[in-house]
GROMACS .gro file of C-alpha atoms in nm:
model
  439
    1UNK     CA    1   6.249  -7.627  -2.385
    2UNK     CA    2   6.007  -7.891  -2.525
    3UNK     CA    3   5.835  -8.162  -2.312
    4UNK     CA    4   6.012  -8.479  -2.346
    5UNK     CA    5   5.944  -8.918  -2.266
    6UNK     CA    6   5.650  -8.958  -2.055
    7UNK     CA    7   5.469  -8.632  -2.133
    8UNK     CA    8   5.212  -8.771  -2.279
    9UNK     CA    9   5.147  -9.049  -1.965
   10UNK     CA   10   5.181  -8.729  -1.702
   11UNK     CA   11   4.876  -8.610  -1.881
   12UNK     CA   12   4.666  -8.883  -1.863
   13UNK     CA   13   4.793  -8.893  -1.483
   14UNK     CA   14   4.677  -8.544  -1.405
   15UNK     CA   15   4.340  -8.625  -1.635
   16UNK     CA   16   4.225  -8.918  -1.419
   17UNK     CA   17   4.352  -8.727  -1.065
   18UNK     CA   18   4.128  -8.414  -1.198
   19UNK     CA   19   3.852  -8.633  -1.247
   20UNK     CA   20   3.860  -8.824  -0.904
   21UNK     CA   21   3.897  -8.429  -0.751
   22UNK     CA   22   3.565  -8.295  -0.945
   23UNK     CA   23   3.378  -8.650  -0.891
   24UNK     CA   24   3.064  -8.492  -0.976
   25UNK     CA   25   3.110  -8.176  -0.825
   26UNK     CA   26   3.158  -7.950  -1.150
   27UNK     CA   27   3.143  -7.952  -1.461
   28UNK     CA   28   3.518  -7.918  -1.523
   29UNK     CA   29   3.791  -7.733  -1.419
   30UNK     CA   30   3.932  -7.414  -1.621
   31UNK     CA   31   4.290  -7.325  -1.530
   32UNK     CA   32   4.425  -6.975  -1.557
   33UNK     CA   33   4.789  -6.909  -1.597
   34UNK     CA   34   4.740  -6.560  -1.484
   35UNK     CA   35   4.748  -6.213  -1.632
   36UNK     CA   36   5.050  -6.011  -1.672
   37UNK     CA   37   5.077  -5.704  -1.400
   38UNK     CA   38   5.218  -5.353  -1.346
   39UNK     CA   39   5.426  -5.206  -1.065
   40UNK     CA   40   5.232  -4.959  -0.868
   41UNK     CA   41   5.191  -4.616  -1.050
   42UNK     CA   42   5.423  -4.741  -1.330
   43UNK     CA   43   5.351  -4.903  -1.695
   44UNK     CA   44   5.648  -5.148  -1.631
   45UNK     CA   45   5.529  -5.466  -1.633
   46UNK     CA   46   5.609  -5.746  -1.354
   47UNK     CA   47   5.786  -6.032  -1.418
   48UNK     CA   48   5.517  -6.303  -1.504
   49UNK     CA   49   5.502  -6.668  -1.364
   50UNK     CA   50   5.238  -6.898  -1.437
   51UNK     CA   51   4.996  -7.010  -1.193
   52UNK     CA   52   5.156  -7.347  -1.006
   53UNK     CA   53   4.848  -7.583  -1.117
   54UNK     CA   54   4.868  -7.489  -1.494
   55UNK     CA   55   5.216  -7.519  -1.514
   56UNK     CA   56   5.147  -7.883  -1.347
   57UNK     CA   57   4.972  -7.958  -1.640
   58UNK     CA   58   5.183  -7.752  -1.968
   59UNK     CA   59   5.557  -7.567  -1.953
   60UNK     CA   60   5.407  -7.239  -2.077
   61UNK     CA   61   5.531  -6.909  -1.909
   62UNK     CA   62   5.300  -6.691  -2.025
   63UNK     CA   63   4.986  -6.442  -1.911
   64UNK     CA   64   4.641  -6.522  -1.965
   65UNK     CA   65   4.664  -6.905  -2.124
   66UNK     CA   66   4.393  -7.140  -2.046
   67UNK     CA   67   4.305  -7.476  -1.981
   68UNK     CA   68   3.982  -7.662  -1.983
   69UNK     CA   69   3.971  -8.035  -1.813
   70UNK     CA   70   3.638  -8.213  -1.823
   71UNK     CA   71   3.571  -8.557  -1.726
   72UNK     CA   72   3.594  -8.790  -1.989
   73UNK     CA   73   3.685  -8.537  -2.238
   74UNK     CA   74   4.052  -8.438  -2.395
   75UNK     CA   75   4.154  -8.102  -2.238
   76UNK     CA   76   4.112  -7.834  -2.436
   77UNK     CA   77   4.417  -7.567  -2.396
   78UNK     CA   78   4.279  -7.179  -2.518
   79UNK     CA   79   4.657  -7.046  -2.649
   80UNK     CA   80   4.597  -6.684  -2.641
   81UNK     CA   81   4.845  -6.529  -2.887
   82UNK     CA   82   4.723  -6.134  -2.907
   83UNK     CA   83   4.812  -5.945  -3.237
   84UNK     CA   84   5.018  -5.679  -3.067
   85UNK     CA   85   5.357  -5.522  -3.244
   86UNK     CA   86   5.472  -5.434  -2.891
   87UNK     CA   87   5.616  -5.715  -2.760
   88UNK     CA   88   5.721  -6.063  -2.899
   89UNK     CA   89   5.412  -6.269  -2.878
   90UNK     CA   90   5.430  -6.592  -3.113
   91UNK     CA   91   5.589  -6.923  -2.960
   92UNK     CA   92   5.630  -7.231  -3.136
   93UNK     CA   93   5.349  -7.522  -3.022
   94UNK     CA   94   5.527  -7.830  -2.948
   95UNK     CA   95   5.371  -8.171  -3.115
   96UNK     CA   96   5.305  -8.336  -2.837
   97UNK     CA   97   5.029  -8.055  -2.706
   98UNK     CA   98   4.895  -8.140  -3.010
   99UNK     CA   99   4.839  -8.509  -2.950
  100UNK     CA  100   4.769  -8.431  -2.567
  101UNK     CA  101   4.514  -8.188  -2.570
  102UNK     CA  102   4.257  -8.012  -2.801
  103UNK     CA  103   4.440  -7.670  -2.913
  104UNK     CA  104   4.235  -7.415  -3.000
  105UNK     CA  105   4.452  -7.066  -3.136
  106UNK     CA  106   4.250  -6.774  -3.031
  107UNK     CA  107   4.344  -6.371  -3.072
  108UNK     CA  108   4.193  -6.255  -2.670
  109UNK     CA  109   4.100  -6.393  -2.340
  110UNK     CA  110   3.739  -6.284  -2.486
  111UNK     CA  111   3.689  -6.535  -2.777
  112UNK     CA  112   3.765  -6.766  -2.498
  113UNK     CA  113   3.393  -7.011  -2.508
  114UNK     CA  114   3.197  -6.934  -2.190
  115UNK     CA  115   3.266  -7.299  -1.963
  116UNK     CA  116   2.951  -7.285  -1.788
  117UNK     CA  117   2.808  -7.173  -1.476
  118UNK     CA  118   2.931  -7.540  -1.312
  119UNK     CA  119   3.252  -7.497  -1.394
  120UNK     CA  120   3.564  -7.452  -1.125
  121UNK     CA  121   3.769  -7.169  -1.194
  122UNK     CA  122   4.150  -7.224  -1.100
  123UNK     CA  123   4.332  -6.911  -1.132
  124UNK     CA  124   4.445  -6.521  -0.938
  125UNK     CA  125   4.179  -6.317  -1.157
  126UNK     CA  126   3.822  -6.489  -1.032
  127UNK     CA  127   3.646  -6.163  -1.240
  128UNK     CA  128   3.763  -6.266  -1.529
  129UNK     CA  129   3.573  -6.590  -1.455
  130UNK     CA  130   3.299  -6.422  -1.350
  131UNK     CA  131   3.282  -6.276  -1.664
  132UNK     CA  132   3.292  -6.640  -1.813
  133UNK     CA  133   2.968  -6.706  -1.652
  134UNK     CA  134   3.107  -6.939  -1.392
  135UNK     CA  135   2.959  -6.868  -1.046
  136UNK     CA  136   3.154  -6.671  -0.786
  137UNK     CA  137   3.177  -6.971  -0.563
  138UNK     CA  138   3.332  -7.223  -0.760
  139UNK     CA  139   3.590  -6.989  -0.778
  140UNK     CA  140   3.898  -7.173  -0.662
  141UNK     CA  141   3.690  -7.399  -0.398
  142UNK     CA  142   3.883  -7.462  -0.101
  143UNK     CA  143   3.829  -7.811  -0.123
  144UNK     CA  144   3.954  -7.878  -0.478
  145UNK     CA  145   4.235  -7.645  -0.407
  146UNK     CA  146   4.346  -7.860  -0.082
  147UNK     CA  147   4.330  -8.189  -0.278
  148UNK     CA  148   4.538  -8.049  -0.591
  149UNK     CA  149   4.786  -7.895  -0.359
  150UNK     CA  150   4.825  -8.220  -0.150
  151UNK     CA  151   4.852  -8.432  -0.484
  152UNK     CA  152   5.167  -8.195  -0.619
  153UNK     CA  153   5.389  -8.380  -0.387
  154UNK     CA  154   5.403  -8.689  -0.582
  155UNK     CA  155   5.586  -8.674  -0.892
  156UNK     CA  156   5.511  -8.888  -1.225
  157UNK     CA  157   5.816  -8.994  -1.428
  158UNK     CA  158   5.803  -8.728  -1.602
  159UNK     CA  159   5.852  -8.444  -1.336
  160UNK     CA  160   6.136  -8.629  -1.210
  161UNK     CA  161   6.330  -8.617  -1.504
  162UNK     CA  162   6.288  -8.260  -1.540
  163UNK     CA  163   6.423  -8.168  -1.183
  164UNK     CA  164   6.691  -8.423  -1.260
  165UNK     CA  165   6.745  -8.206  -1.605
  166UNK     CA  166   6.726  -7.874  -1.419
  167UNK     CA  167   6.957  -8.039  -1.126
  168UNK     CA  168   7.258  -8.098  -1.425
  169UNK     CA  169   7.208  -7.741  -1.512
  170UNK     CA  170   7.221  -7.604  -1.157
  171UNK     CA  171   7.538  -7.765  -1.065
  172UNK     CA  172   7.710  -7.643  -1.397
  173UNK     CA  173   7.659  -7.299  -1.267
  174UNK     CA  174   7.760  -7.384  -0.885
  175UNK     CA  175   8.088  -7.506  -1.035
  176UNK     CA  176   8.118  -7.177  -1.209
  177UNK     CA  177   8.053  -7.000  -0.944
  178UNK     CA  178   8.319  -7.170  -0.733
  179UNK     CA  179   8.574  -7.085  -0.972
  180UNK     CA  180   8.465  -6.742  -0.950
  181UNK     CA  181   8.450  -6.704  -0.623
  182UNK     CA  182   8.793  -6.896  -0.565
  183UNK     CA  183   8.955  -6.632  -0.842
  184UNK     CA  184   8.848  -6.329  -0.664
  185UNK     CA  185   8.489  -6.241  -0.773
  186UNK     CA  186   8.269  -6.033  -0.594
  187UNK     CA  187   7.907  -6.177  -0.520
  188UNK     CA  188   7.808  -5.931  -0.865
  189UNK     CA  189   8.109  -6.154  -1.026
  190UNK     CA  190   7.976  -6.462  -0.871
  191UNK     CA  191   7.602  -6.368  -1.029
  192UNK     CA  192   7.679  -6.343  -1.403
  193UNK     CA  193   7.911  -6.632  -1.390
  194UNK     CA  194   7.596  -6.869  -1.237
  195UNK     CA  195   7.363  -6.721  -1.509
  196UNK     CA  196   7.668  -6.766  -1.803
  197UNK     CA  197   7.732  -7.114  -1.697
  198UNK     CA  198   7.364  -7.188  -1.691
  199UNK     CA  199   7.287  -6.984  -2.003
  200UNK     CA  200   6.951  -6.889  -1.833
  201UNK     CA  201   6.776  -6.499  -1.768
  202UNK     CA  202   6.746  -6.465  -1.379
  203UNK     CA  203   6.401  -6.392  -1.459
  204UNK     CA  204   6.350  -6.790  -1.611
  205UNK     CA  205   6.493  -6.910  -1.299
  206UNK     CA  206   6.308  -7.016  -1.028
  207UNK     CA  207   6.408  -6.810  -0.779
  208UNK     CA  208   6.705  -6.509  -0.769
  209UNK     CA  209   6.948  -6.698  -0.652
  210UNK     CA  210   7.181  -6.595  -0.335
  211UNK     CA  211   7.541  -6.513  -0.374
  212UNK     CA  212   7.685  -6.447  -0.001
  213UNK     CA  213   8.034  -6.382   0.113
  214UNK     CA  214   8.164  -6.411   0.420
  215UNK     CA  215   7.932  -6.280   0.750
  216UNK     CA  216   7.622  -6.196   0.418
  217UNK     CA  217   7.584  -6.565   0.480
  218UNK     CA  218   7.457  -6.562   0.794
  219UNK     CA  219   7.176  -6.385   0.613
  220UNK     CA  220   6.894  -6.706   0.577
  221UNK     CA  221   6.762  -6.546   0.241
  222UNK     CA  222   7.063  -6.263   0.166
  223UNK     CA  223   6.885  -6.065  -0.161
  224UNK     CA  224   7.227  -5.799  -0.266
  225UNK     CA  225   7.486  -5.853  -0.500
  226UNK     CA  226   7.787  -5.668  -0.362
  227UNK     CA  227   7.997  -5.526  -0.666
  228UNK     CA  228   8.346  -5.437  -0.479
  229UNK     CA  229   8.521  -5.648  -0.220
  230UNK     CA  230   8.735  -5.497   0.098
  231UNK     CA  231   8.927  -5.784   0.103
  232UNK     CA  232   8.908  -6.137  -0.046
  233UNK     CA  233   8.650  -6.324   0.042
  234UNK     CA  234   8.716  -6.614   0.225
  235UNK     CA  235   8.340  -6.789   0.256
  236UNK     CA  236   8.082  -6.840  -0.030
  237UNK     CA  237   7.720  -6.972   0.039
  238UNK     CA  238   7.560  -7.011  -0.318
  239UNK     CA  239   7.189  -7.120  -0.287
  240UNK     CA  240   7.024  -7.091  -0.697
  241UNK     CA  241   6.840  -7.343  -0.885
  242UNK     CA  242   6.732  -7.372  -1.244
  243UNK     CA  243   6.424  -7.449  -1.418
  244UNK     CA  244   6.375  -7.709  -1.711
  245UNK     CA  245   6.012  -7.704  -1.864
  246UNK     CA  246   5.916  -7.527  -1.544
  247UNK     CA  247   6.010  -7.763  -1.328
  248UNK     CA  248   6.292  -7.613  -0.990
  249UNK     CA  249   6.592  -7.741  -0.897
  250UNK     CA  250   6.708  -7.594  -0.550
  251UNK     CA  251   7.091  -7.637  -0.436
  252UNK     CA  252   7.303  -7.489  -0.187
  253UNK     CA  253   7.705  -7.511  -0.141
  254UNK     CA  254   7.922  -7.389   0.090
  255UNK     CA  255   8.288  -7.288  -0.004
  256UNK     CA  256   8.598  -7.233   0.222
  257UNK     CA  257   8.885  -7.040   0.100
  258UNK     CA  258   9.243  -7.122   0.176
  259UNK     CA  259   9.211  -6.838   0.410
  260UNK     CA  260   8.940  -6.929   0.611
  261UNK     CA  261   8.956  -7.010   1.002
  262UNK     CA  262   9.014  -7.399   1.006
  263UNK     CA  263   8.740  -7.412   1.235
  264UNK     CA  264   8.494  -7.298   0.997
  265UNK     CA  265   8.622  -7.522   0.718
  266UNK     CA  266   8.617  -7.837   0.987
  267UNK     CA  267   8.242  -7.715   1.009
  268UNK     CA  268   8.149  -7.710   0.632
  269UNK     CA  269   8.293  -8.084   0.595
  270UNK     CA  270   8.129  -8.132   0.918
  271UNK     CA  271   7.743  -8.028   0.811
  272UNK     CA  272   7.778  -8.187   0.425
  273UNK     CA  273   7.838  -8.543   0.636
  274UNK     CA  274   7.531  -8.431   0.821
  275UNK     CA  275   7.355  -8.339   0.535
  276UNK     CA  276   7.434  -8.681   0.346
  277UNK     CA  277   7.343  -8.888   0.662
  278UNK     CA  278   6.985  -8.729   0.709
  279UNK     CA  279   6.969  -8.798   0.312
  280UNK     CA  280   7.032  -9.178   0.386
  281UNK     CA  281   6.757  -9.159   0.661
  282UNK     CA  282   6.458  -9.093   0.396
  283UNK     CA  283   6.255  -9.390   0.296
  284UNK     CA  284   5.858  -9.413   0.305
  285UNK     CA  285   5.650  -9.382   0.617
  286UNK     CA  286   5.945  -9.191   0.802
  287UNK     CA  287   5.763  -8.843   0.920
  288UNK     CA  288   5.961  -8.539   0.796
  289UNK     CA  289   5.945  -8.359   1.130
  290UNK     CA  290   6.145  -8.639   1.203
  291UNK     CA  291   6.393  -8.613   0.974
  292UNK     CA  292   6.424  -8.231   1.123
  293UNK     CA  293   6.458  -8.349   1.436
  294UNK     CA  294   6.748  -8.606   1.375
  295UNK     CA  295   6.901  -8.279   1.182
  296UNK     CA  296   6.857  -8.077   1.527
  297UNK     CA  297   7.004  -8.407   1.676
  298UNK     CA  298   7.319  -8.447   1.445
  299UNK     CA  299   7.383  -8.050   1.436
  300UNK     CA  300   7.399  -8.059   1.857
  301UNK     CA  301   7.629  -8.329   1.851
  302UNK     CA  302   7.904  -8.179   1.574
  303UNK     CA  303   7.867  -7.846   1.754
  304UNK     CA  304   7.981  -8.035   2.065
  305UNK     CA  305   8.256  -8.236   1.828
  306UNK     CA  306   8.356  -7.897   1.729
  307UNK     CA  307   8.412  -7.703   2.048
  308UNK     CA  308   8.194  -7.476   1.920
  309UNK     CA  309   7.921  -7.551   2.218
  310UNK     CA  310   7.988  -7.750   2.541
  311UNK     CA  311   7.832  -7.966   2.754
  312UNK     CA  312   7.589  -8.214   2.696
  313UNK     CA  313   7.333  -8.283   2.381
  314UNK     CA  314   7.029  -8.359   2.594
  315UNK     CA  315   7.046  -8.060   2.764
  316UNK     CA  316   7.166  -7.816   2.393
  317UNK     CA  317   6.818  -7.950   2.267
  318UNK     CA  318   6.641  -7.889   2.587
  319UNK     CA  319   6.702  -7.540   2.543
  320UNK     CA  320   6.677  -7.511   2.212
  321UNK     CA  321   7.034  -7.429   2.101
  322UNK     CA  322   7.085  -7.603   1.832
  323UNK     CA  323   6.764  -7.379   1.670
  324UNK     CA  324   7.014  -7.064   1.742
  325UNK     CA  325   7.251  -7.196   1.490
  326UNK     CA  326   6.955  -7.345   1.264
  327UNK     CA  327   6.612  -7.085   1.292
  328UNK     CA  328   6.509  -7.243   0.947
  329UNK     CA  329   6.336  -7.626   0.857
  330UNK     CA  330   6.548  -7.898   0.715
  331UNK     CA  331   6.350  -7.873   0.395
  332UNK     CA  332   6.055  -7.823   0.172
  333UNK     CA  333   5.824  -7.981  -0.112
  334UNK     CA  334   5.992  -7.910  -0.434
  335UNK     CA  335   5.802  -7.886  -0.794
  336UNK     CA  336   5.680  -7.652  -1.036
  337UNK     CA  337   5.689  -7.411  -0.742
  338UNK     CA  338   6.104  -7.374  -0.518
  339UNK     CA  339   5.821  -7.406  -0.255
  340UNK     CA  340   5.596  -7.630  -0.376
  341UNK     CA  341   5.238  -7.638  -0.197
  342UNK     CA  342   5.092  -7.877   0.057
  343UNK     CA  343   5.378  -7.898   0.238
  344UNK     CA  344   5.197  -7.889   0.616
  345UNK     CA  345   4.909  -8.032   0.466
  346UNK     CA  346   4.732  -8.383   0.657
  347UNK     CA  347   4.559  -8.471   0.358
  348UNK     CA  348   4.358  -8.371   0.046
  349UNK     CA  349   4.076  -8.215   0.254
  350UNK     CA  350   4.333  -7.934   0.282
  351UNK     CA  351   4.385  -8.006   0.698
  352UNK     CA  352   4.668  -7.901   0.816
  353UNK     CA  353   4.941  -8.016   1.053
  354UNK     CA  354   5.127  -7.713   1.230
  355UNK     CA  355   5.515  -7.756   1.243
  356UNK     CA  356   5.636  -7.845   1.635
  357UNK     CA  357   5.635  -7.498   1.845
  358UNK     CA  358   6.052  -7.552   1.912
  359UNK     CA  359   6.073  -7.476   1.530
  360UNK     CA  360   5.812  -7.287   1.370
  361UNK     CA  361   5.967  -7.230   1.024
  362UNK     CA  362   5.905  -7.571   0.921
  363UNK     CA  363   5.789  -7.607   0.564
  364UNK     CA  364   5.679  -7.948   0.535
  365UNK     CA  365   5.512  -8.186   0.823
  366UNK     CA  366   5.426  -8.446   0.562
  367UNK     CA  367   5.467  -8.810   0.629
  368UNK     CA  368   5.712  -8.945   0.307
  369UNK     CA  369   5.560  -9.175   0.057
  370UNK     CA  370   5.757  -9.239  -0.293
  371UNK     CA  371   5.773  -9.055  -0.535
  372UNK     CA  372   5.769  -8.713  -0.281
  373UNK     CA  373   6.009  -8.492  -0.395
  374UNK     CA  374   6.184  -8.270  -0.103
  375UNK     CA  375   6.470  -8.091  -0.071
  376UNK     CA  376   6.696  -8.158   0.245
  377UNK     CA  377   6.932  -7.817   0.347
  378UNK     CA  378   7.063  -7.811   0.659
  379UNK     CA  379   7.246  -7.493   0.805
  380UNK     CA  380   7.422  -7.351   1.105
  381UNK     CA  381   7.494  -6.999   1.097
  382UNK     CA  382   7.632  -6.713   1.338
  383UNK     CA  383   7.389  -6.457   1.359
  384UNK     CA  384   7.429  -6.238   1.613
  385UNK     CA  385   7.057  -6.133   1.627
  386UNK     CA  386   6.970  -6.434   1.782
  387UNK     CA  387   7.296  -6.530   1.951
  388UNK     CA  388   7.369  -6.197   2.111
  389UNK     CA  389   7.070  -6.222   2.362
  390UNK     CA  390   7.190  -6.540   2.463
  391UNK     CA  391   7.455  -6.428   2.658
  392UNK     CA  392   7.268  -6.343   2.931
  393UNK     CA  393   7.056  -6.677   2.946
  394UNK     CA  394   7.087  -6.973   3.088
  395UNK     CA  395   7.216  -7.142   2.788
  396UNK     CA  396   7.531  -6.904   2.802
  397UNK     CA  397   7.753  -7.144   2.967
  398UNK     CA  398   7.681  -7.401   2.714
  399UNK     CA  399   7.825  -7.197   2.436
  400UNK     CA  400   8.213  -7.140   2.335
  401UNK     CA  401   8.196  -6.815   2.255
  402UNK     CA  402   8.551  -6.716   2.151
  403UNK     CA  403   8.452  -6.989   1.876
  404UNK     CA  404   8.171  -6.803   1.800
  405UNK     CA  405   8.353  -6.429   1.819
  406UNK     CA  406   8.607  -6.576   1.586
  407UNK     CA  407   8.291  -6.705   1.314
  408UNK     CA  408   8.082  -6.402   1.311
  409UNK     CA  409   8.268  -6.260   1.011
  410UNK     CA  410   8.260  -6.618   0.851
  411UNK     CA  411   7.855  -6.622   0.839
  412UNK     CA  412   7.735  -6.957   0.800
  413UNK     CA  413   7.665  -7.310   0.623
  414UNK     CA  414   7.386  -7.468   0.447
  415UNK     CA  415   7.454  -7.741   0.245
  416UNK     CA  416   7.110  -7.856  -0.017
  417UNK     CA  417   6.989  -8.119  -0.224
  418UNK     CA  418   6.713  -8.247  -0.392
  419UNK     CA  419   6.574  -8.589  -0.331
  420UNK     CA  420   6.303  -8.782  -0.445
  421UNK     CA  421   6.143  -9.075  -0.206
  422UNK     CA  422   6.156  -9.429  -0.412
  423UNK     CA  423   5.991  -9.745  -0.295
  424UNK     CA  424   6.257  -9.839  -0.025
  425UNK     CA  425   6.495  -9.556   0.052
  426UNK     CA  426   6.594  -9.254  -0.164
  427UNK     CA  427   6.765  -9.102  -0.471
  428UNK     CA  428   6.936  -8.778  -0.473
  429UNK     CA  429   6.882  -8.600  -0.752
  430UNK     CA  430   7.111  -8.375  -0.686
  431UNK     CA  431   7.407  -8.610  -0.566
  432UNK     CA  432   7.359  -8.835  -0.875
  433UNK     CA  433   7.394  -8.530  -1.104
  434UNK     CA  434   7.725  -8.430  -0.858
  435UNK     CA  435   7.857  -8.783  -0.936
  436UNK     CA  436   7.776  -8.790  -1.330
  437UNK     CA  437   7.964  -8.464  -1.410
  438UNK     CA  438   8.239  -8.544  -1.226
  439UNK     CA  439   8.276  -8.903  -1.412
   0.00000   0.00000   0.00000
């Protein structure tokens, strides 16, 4: 897919926050996509993706492309096209690279002009910059590095409208999915009809998305694709995104059966009103360990609603009980990367703030500011690896646990969107996109 509105102004965005980053400091900056890799022992290559801070700057998916931003200058972009009859190598140049940077064809990575010894290298192959002539420590510098990463979390115009894009496309496959699931599919079914609906290679997407039935999602980041079924299924937790000029989309649903204990289907409605109220909680200057601890919050009170634990909230969180239904954060930074980088980050010196010790898997401990984009998934699952111990703990009385004998073969919930931060509350990118198809 081509770039669209407001390519050209991200450019000039990313030109003048390059040139505040090097302020004297290097020459320029040359950006490596990255090289294309084998599997140990084996001539089959790896699936490439591009290096997070080139694809910031052009939607090109390919090895060993390069980028060269100087201050005051028009970037130059090195499109290495090799003259091989191996593989498919030519790909069309879209006009508006043309207009935004100076594009120079070349046949190798060695016709590539040396950018001088002052020159940062960006990139996962610092020999071949070496081999440039640029010196071995101004190979990604930690401190350029740190202010990049903290700058990704603020989206131009542009990026937005490509997560919305790649939001539309992700839901058409969710609903395909359903319908799958709902008809009988297996989580293989369930697979091809995501990547049909979307018309995308699960190698384009940004992640391999997880199809799990019934206990599988209880299983944070399930990986299999289960061909046959025992019985039908009677739970499906879809998490899969799409990617539109290499920008993520990352959305989760949870689906109930007709068959499925009531109970469990009380708590899917249950957690997507959670989910939507911590979404109406975002606006700038809130903290996002915040926002995971009102989801810690909300998710001790519906387990109480739901008979599902007992007792009193204050004393769930006090020992940590709500965490045994939800190990995982609330969210992360989302961009060119599903997790996009700088997420614990204090600010651009690359500092970094630690997530809380009661919940250690905490992506992001970022305060909000607009135009952060974020996802927000919430989840309570039955997992008996961390439940099973429990029994035998103080916090045993304050769990129902015929409710959660009856769930284990259910799995779990996690209900995701994508939102971006706007000047006085929130949009949901993902919501929006719900609401559009629908109309």
């Amino acid at each position: 897919m081509n770039p669209v509105n407001g390519y050209a102004q991200h450019v000039a965005h990313l030109q003048d926050l390059y040139e505040q980053a090097i302020d004297g400091r290097f020459e320029g900056v040359l950006l490596h996509s990255g090289g294309a890799d084998c599997y140990f022992a084996d001539d089959r290559e790896i699936s490439f993706q591009a290096y997070g801070h080139f694809g910031h700057w052009l939607p090109v998916n390919r090895p060993n492309q390069f980028l060269l931003v100087r201050p005051g200058r028009k970037p130059v972009y090195y499109q290495v096209v090799p003259a091989d009859y191996w593989y498919e190598q030519d790909f069309p140049v879209d006009e508006q690279w043309r207009e935004a940077f100076d594009l120079l064809p070349l046949a190798s990575v060695g016709e590539i002009p040396k950018p001088g010894k002052g020159t940062a290298y960006l990139g996962p192959d610092p020999e071949i910059a070496r081999r440039m002539g640029v010196d071995s420590e101004n190979c990604n510098p930690e401190s350029l590095v740190g202010e990049l990463d903290f700058a990704r979390a603020i989206k131009t115009p542009y990026e937005t409208e490509q997560m919305r894009a790649a939001n539309r496309l992700a839901l058409r496959g969710h609903q395909a999915a359903r319908m799958c699931f709902l008809a009988g599919g297996s989580e293989f079914d369930i697979h091809l009809a995501f990547l049909e609906a979307c018309r995308q290679l699960e190698e384009e997407l940004p992640y391999t998305p997880i199809i799990a039935l019934d206990e599988k999602s209880a299983i944070l980041h399930y990986q299999y694709k289960r061909r046959e079924l025992a019985r039908p299924a009677r739970v499906l937790l879809i998490d899969a995104g799409c990617r539109v000029n290499g920008y993520c989309s990352d959305v989760t649903r949870t689906w109930t059966a007709h068959s499925a204990n009531p109970l469990f289907t009380d708590l899917v409605a249950g957690m997507d009103g959670l989910q939507q109220e911590l979404v109406r909680e975002i606006r700038p200057g809130t903290e996002y360990v915040d926002l995971h601890l009102s989801a810690l919050h909300k998710l001790a009170n519906l387990l109480l609603e739901l008979d599902i634990c007992r007792g009193d909230a204050g004393r769930l969180r006090e020992l940590q009980v709500p965490q045994l239904f939800m190990p995982h954060g609330v969210g992360h930074l989302l961009g060119v990367q599903v997790h996009d980088v700088g997420g614990r980050q204090r600010d651009g010196t690359g500092a970094q703030t630690p997530p809380p010790d009661h919940s250690p898997a905490l992506r992001t401990t970022r305060g909000m500011v607009e135009n952060m984009v974020f996802t927000v998934e919430p989840g309570c699952y039955f997992i008996p690896l961390l439940l099973e111990p429990v029994r035998e703990s103080p916090a045993a009385e304050l769990i129902n646990w015929d409710a959660v004998d009856a769930l284990y073969d259910h799995g779990g919930v996690r209900i995701e969107d994508n939102v971006r931060v706007t000047a006085d509350g929130v949009e949901n990118l993902t919501r929006n996109a719900e609401a559009k198809a629908a109309a």
